[in-house]
Short mmCIF file of C-alpha atoms in Angstrom, two decimals:
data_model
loop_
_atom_site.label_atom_id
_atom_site.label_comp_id
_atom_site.label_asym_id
_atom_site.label_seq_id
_atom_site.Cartn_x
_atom_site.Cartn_y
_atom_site.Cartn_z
CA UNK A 1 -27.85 -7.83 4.76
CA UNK A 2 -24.21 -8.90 5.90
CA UNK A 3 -22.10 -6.82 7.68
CA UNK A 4 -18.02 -7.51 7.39
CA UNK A 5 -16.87 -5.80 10.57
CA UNK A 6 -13.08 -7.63 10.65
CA UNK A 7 -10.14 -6.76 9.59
CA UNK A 8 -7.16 -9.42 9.62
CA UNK A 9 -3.68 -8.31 11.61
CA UNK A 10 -0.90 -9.83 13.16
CA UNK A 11 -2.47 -13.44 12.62
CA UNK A 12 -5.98 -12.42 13.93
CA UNK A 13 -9.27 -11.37 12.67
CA UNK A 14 -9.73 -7.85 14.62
CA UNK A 15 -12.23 -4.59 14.57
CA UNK A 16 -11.41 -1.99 12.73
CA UNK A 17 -10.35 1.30 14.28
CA UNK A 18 -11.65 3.52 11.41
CA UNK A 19 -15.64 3.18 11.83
CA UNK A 20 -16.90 4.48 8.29
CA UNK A 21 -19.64 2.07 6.34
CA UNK A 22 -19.35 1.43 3.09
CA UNK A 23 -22.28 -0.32 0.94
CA UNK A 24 -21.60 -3.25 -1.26
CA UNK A 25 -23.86 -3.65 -4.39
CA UNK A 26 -25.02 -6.10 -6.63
CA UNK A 27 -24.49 -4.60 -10.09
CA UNK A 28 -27.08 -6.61 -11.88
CA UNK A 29 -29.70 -5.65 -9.22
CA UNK A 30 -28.25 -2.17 -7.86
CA UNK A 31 -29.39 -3.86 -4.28
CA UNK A 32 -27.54 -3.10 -1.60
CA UNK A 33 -26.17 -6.55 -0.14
CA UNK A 34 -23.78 -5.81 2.43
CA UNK A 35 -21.64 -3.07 4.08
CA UNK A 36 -17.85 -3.55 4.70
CA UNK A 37 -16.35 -1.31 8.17
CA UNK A 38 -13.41 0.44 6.67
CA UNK A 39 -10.24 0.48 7.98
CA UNK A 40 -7.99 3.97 8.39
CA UNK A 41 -4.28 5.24 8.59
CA UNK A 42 -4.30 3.48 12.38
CA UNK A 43 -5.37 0.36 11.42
CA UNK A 44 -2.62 0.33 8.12
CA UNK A 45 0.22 1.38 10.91
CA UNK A 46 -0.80 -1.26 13.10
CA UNK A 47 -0.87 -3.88 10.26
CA UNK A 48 2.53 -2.63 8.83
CA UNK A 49 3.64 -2.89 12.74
CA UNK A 50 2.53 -6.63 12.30
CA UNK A 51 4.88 -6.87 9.23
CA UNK A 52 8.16 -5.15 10.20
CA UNK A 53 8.16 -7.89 13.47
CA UNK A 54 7.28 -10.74 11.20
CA UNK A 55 9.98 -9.76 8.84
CA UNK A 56 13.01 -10.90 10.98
CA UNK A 57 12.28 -14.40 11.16
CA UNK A 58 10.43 -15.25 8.57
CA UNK A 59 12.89 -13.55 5.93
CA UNK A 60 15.29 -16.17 7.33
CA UNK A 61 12.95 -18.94 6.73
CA UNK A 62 13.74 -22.06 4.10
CA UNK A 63 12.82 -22.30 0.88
CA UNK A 64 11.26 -25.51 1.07
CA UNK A 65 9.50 -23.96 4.34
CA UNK A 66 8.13 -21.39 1.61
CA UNK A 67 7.33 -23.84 -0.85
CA UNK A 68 5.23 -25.88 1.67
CA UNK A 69 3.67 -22.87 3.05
CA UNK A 70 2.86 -21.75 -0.24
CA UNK A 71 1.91 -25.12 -1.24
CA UNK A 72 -0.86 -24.69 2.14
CA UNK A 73 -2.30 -21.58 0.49
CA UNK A 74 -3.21 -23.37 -2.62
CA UNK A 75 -4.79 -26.15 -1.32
CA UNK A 76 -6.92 -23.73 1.06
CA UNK A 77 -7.86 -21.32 -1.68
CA UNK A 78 -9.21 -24.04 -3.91
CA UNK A 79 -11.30 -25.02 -1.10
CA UNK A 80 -13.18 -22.13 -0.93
CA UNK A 81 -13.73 -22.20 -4.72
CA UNK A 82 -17.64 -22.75 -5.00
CA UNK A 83 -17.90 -19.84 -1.82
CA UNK A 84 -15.75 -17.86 -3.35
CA UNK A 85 -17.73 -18.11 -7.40
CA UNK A 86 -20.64 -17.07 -6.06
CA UNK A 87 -19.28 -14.06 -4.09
CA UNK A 88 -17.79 -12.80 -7.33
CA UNK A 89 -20.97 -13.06 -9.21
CA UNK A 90 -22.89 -11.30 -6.40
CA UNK A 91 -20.44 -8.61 -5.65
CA UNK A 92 -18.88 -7.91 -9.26
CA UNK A 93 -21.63 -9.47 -11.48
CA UNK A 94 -19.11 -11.64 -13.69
CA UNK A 95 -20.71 -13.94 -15.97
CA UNK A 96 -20.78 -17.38 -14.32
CA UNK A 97 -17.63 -19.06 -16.44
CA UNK A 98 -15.90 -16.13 -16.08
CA UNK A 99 -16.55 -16.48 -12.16
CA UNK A 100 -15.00 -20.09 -12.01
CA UNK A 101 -12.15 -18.89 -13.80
CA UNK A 102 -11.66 -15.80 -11.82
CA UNK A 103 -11.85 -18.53 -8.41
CA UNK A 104 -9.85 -21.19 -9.97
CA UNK A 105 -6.58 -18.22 -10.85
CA UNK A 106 -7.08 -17.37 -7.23
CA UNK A 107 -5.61 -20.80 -6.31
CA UNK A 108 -3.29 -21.31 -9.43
CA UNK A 109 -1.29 -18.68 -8.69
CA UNK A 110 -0.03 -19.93 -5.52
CA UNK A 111 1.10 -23.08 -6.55
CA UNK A 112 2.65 -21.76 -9.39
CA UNK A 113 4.74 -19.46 -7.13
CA UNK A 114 5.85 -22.90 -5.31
CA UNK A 115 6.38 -24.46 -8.23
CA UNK A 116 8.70 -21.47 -9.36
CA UNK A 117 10.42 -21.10 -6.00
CA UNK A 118 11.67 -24.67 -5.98
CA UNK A 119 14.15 -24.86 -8.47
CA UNK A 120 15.05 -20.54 -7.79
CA UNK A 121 18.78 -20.36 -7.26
CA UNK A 122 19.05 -17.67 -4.28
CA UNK A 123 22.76 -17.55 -4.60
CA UNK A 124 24.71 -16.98 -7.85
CA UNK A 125 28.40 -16.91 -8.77
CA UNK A 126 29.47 -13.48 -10.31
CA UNK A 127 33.68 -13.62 -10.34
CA UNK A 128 34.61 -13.54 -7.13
CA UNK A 129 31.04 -12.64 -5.65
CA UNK A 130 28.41 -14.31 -4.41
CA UNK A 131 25.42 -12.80 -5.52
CA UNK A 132 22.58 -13.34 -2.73
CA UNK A 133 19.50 -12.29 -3.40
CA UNK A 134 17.62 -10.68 -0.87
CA UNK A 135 14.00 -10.05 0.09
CA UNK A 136 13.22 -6.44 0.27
CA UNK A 137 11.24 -5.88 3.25
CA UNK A 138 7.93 -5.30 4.73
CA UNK A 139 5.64 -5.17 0.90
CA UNK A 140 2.45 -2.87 0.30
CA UNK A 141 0.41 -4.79 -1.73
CA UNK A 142 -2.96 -2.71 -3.69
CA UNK A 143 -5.09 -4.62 -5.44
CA UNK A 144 -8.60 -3.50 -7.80
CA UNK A 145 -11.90 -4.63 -7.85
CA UNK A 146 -11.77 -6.82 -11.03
CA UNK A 147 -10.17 -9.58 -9.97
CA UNK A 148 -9.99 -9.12 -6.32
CA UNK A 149 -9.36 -12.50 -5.38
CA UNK A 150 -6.98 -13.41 -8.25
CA UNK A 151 -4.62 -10.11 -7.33
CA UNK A 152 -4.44 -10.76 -3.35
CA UNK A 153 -2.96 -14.00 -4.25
CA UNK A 154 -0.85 -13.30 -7.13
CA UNK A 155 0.92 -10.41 -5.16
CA UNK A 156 1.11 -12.19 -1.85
CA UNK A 157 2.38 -15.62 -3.45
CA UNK A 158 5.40 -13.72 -5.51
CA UNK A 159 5.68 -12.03 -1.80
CA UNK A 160 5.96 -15.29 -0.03
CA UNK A 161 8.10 -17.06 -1.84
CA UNK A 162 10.57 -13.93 -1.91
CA UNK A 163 10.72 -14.00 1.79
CA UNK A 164 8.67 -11.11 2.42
CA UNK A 165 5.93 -9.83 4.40
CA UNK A 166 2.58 -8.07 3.44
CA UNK A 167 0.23 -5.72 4.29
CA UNK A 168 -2.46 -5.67 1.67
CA UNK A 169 -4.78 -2.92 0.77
CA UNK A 170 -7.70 -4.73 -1.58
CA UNK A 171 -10.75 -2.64 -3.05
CA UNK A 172 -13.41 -1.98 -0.66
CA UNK A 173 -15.94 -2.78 -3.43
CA UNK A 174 -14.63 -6.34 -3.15
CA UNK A 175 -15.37 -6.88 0.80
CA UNK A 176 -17.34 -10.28 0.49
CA UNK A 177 -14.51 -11.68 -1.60
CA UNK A 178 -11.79 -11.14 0.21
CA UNK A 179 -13.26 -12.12 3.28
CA UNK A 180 -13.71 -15.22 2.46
CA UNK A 181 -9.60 -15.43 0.75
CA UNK A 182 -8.38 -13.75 3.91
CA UNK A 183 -10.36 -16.69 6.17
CA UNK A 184 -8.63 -19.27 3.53
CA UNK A 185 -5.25 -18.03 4.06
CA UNK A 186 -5.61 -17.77 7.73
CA UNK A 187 -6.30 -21.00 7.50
CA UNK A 188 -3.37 -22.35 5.44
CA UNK A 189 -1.47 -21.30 9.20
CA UNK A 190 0.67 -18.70 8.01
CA UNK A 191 2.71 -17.10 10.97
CA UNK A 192 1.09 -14.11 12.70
CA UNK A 193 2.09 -10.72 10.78
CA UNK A 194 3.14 -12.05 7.62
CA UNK A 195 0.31 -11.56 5.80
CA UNK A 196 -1.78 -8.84 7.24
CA UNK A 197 -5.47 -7.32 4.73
CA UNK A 198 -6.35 -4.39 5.93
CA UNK A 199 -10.23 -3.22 3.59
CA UNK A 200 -10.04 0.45 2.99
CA UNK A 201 -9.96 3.85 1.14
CA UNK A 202 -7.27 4.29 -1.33
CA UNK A 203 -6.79 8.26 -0.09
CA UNK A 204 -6.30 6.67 3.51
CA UNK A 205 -5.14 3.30 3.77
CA UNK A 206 -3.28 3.55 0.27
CA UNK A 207 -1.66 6.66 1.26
CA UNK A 208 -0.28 5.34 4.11
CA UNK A 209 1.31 2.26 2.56
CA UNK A 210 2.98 4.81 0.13
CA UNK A 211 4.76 7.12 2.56
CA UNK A 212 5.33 5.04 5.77
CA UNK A 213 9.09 4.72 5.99
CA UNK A 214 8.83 0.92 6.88
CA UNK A 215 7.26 0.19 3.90
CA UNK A 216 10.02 -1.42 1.44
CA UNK A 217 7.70 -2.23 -1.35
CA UNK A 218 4.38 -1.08 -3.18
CA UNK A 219 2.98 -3.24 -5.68
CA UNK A 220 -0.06 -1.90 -7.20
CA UNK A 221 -2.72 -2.53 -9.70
CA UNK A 222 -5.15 -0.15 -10.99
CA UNK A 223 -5.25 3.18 -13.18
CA UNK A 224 -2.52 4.73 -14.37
CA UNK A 225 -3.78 8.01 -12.45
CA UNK A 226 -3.48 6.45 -9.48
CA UNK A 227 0.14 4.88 -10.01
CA UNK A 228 1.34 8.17 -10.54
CA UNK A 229 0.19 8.87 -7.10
CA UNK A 230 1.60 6.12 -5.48
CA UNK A 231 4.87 6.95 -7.68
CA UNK A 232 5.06 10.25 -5.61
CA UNK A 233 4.09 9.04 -2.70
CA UNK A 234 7.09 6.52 -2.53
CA UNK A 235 9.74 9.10 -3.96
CA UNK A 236 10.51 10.43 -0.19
CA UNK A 237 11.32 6.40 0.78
CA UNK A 238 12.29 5.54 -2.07
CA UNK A 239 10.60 2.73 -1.96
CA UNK A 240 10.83 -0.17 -4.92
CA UNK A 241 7.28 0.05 -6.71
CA UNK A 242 5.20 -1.96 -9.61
CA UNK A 243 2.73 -0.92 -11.35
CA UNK A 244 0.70 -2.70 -14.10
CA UNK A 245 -1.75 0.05 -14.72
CA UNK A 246 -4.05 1.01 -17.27
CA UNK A 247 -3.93 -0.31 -21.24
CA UNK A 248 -5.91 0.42 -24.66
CA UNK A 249 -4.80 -3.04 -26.15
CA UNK A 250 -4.06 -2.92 -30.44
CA UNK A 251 -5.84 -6.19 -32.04
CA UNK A 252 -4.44 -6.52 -34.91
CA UNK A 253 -5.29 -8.35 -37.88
CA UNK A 254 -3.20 -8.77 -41.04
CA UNK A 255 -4.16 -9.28 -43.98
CA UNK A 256 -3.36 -12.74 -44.46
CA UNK A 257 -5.46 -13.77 -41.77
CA UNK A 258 -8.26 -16.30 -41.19
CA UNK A 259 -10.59 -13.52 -40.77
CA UNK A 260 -13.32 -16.30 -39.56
CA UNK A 261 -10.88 -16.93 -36.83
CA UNK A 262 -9.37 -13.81 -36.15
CA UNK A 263 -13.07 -11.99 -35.72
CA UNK A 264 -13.91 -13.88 -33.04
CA UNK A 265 -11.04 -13.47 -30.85
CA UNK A 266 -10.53 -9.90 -32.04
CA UNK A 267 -14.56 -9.71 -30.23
CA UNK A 268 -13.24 -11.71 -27.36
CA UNK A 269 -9.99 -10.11 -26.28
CA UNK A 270 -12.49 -6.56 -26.48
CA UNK A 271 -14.93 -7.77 -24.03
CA UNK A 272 -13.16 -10.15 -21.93
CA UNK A 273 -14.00 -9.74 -18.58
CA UNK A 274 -17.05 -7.77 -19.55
CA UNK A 275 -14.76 -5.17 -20.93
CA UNK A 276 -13.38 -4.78 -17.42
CA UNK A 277 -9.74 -5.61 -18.15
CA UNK A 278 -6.66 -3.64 -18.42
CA UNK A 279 -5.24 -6.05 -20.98
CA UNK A 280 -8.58 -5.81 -23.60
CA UNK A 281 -8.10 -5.74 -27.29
CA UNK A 282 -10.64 -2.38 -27.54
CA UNK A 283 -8.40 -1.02 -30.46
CA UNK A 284 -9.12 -3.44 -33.53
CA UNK A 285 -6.62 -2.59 -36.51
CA UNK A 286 -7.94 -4.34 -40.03
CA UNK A 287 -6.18 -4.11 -43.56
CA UNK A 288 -8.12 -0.94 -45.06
CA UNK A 289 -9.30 -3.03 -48.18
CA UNK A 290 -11.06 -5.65 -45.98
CA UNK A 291 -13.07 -3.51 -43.69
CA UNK A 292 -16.60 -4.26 -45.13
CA UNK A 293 -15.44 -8.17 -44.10
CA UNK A 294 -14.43 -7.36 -40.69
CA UNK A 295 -17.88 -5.21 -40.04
CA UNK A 296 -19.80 -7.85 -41.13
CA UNK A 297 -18.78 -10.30 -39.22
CA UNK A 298 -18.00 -8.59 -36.32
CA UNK A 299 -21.66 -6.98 -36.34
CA UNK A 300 -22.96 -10.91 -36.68
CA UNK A 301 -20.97 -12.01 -33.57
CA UNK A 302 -21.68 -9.11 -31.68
CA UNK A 303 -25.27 -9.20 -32.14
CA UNK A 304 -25.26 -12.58 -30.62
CA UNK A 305 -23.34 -11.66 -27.62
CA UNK A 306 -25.52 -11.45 -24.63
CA UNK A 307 -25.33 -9.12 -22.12
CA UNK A 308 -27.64 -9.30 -19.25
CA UNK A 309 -27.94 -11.97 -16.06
CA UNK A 310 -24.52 -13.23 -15.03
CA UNK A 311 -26.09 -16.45 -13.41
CA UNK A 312 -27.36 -17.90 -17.21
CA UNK A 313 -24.48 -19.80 -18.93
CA UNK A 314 -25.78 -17.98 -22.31
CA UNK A 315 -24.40 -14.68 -20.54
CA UNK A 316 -21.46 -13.20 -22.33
CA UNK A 317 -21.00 -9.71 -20.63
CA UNK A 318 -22.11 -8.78 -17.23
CA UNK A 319 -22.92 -5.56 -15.76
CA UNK A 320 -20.58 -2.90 -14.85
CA UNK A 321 -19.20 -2.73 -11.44
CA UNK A 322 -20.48 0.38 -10.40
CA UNK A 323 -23.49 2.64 -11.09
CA UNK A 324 -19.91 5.11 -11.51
CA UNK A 325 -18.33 2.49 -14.20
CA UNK A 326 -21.80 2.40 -16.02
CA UNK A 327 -22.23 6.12 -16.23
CA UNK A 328 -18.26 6.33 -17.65
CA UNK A 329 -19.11 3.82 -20.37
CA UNK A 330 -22.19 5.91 -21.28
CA UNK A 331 -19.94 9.07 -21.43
CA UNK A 332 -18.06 7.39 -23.91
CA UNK A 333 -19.89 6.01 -26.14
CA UNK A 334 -21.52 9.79 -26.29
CA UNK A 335 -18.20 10.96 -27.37
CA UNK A 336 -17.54 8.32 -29.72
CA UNK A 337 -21.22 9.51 -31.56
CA UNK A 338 -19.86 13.13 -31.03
CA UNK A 339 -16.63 13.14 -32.48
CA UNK A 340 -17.71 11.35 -35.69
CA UNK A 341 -17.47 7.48 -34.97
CA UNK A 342 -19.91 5.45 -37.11
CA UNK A 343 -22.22 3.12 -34.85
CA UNK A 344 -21.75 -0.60 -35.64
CA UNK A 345 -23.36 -2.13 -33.06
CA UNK A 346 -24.81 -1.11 -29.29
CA UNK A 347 -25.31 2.51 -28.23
CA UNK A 348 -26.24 3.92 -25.07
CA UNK A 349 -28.55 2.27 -22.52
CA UNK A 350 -28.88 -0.93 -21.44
CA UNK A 351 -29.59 -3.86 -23.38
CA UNK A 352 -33.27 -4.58 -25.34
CA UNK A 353 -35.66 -6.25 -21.99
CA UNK A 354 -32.50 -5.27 -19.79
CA UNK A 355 -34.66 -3.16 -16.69
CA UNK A 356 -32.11 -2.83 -14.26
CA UNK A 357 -28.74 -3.73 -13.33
CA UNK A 358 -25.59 -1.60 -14.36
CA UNK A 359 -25.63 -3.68 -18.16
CA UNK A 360 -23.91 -1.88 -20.71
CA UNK A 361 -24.59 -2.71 -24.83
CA UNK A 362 -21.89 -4.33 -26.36
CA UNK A 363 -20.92 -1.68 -28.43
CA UNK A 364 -18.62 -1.20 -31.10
CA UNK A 365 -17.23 1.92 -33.38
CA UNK A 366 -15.92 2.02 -36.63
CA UNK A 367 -14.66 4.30 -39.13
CA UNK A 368 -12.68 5.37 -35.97
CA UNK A 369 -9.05 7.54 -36.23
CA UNK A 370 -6.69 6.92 -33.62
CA UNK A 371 -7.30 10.25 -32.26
CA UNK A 372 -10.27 10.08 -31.40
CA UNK A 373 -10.60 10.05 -27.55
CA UNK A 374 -12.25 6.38 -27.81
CA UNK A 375 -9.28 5.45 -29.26
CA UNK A 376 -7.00 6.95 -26.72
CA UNK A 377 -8.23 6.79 -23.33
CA UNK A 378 -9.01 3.58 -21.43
CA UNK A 379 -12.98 3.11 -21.41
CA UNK A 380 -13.05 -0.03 -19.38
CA UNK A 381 -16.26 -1.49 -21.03
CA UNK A 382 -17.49 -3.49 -23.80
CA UNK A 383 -16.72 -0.65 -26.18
CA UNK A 384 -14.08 -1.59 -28.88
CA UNK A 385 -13.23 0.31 -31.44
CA UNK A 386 -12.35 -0.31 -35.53
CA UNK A 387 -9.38 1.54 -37.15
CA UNK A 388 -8.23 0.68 -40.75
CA UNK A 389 -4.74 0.97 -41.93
CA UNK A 390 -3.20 0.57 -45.28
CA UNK A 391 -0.10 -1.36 -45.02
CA UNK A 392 1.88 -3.28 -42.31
CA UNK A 393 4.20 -0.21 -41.51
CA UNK A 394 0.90 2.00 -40.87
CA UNK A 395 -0.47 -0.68 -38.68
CA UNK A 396 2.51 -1.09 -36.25
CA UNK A 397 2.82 2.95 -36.02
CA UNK A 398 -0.86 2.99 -34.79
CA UNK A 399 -0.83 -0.13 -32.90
CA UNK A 400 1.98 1.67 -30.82
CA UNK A 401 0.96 5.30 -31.36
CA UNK A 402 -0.60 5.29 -27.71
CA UNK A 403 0.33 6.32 -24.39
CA UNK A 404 0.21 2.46 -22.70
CA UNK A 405 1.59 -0.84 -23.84
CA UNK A 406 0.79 -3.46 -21.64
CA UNK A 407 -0.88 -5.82 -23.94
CA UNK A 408 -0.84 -6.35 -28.10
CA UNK A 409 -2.14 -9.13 -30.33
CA UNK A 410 -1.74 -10.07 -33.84
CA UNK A 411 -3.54 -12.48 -36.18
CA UNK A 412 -2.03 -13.66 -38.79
CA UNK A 413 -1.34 -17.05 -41.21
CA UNK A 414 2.70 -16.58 -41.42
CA UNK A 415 4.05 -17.13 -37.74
CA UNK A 416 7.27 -15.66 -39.57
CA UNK A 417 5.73 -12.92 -39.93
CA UNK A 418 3.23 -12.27 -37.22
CA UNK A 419 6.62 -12.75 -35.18
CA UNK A 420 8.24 -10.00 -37.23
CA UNK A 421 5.12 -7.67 -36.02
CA UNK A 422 5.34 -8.22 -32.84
CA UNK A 423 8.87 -7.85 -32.39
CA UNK A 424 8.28 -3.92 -32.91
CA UNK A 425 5.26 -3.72 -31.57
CA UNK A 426 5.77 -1.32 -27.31
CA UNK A 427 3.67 -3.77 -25.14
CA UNK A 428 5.00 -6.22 -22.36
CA UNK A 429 2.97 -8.83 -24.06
CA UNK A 430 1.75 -9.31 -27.65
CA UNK A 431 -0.20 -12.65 -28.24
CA UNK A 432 -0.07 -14.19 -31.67
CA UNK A 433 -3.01 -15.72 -32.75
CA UNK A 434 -4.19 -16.50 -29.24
CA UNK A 435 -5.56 -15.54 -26.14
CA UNK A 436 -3.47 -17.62 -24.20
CA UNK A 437 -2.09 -16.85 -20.45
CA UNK A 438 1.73 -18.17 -19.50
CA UNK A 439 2.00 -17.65 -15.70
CA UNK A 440 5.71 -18.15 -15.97
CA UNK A 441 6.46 -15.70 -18.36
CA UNK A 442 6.36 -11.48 -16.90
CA UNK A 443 3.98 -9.25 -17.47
CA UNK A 444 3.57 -5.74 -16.87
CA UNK A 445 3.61 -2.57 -19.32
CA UNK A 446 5.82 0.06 -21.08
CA UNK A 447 5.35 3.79 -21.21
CA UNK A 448 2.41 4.61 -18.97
CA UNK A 449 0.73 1.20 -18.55
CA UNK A 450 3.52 0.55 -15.52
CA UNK A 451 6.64 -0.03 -14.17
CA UNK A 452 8.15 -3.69 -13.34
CA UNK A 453 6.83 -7.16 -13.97
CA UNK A 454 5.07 -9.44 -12.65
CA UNK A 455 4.47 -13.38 -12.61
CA UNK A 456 7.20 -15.92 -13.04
CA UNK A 457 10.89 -15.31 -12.23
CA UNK A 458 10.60 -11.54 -13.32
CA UNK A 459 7.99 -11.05 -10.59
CA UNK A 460 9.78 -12.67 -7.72
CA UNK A 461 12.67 -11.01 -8.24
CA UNK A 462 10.29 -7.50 -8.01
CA UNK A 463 10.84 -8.76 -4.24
CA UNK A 464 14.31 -9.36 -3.76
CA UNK A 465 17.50 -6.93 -3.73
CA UNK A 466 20.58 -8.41 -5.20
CA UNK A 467 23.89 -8.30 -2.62
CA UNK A 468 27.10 -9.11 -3.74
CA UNK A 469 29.46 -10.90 -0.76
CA UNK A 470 33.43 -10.49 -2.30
CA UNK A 471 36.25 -12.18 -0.77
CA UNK A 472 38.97 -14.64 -1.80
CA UNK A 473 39.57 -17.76 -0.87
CA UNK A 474 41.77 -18.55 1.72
CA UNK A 475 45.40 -20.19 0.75
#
């Protein structure tokens, strides 16, 4: 049983002053493994205390001293790369691939900040101005629990290179892993205060990072509930906020496609991540006249699709995050039955020879409407669901009759026109006939799945203010 007692402030692992416990689980067991000491409001003052006084100089520091120092953080995150795969199967029960990935983006994203910030122009000609870009301030930074690691980093490294400092505010259900980040960045010999993690309750420490005056910047990831909150919170400031929130992803698949290639990624964009992922295809959108197709093969693949131990390389899914998560997904698959959806594949419980563990069975709906709640609300499980249209212009007015648009795919064998699709389809991102990640290009959502962008240009300039200097020149 491990205890995580430390917090990190000012350049220095330190003791809490908030003194609740909070248990950390094994989802595939439902053991208790550890307990994390929360932080409070004190602790987030003191941390954003930390900030504001490492703001001054290090706002004023090079680029290339960014780029090195960002360069420092890579290297020291992929270090910790074996440690860190095994905390994020034992804490968040992600299949074991899914693990390495998860460690590997951890590290990526910091030298692709570096790599970004290198050839960033901080200074551009606009008539007679100078247009200076400017880092904000002191950033908030409020990451979830399904890619704990990979969201500390990301937010911090755009942070970084902008000339920022941070106090972060990860998930307390994600304790082990970003202990062991936190000791990797502290060793990567960042200046005290510029970074500062600070584990604790959303209702305490996130509150106070939204409504403490020297708080330039929130960026937060999470449910769109919750942005709205922080939203609020940040009104009285007026403090510069993203938000990638919450998503109910259209796949869709036209009817020219390769349906023996479009299936399977349709079934792999739903339960990426073990369904844990704002950006999952769980809204699969198939030419009316093809339907039986789709079902069969999507029953075939689904079938196969193991959910269960997230140590064995067979494992596809892995268990929920929480015994909370698990009994969500359950609630929704009960609607789905109740409100008329026809069962392909899964149901309620956990898997056939599954005895414990928070496992979910891959589950998927069809003869669903869009109206259906299973087909509006964000289930954040293995639960996908079918929809049938009957031409192209019905598919694109489902596809983007929703309330989020963060992410959108389409499958078909004319780029031409794939291209066409997704030029009208409301989502930050739509992915044609992939499942592809570019770390240069933004990403965020329209209508309620967020405000701003992040990665690439677009997200370090969520960072910076733009100040114009006009003047002539002298005779």
């Amino acid at each position: 049983m491990r205890l995580i007692d430390r917090i990190y402030i000012d350049g220095a692992f330190v003791t809490p002053h908030g003194s609740e416990l909070f248990e950390l689980f094994n989802p595939a067991t439902e053991q208790v493994i550890g307990r994390v000491r929360l932080a409070d409001a004190e602790d987030a003052r003191l941390a954003i205390a930390a900030a504001k006084r490492a703001f001054h100089a290090f706002s004023r520091t090079s680029k290339a001293a960014r780029v090195a120092l960002l360069r420092r953080m890579h290297e020291s995150v992929l270090g910790c790369a074996d440690e860190l795969t095994e905390a994020v199967i034992e804490e968040y029960g992600a299949p074991v691939s899914r693990a390495r990935w998860m460690a590997g983006h951890a590290s990526s994203v910091l030298l692709d900040a570096a790599t970004l910030l290198e050839s960033y122009e901080f200074t551009r000609r606009a008539g007679i101005a100078d247009v200076v870009m400017m880092p904000l301030g002191v950033a908030g930074l409020i990451t979830p629990w399904n890619s704990d690691a990979g969201f500390i980093c990301g937010k911090l490294a755009a942070a970084i290179a902008a000339g920022c400092t941070a106090v972060i505010k990860p998930s307390e259900m994600s304790a082990i892993q970003t202990q062991i980040v936190t000791k990797a960045l502290h060793e990567a010999g960042l200046p005290p205060g510029v970074f500062n993690i600070v584990t604790g309750r959303g209702d305490v420490v996130g509150t106070e990072i939204s409504t403490h005056p020297d708080v330039a910047k929130v960026s937060f990831t999470g449910s769109t509930a919750v942005g709205k909150t922080i939203l609020r919170a940040g009104a009285d400031t007026l403090k510069r906020v993203t938000l990638e929130l919450g998503g109910k992803s259209p796949f869709i698949i036209l009817d020219d496609a390769n349906l023996a290639e479009a299936v399977p990624l349709a079934v792999q964009a739903g339960f990426m991540n073990s369904g844990q992922a704002c950006i999952a295809g769980t809204r699969i959108l198939v030419p009316k006249h093809r339907l039986q197709e789709v079902e069969i093969l999507v029953k075939s693949i689904v079938e196969k699709t193991q959910s269960g131990d997230p140590r064995d390389p067979k494992t596809d899914i892995g268990p929920m995050v929480s015994q909370k998560q698990w009994d969500r997904v359950q609630r929704y698959i009960r609607i789905g039955i109740d409100e008329g959806a026809k069962l392909l594949v899964g149901g309620e419980g956990r898997p056939d020879a599954v005895e414990r563990g928070w496992f979910v069975r891959p589950t998927v709906f069809t003869s669903v409407r869009n109206d259906m709640t299973i087909a509006r609300e964000e289930i954040f499980g293995p639960v996908l669901s079918i929809i049938t249209y009957r031409d192209e212009e019905e598919a694109i007015a489902i596809a983007n009759d929703t309330n989020y648009g963060l992410q959108s795919y389409v499958m078909s064998s004319d780029m031409a026109r794939a291209r066409s699709v997704a030029s009208r389809i409301e989502a930050g991102r739509v992915l044609i006939n992939t499942l592809a990640h570019e770390p240069t290009a933004p990403f965020g959502g329209f209508k309620q799945s967020g405000i701003g962008r992040e990665y690439g240009r677009f997200g370090l300039e969520a960072f910076l203010e733009p100040k114009s200097i006009l003047g002539t020149h002298a005779a």
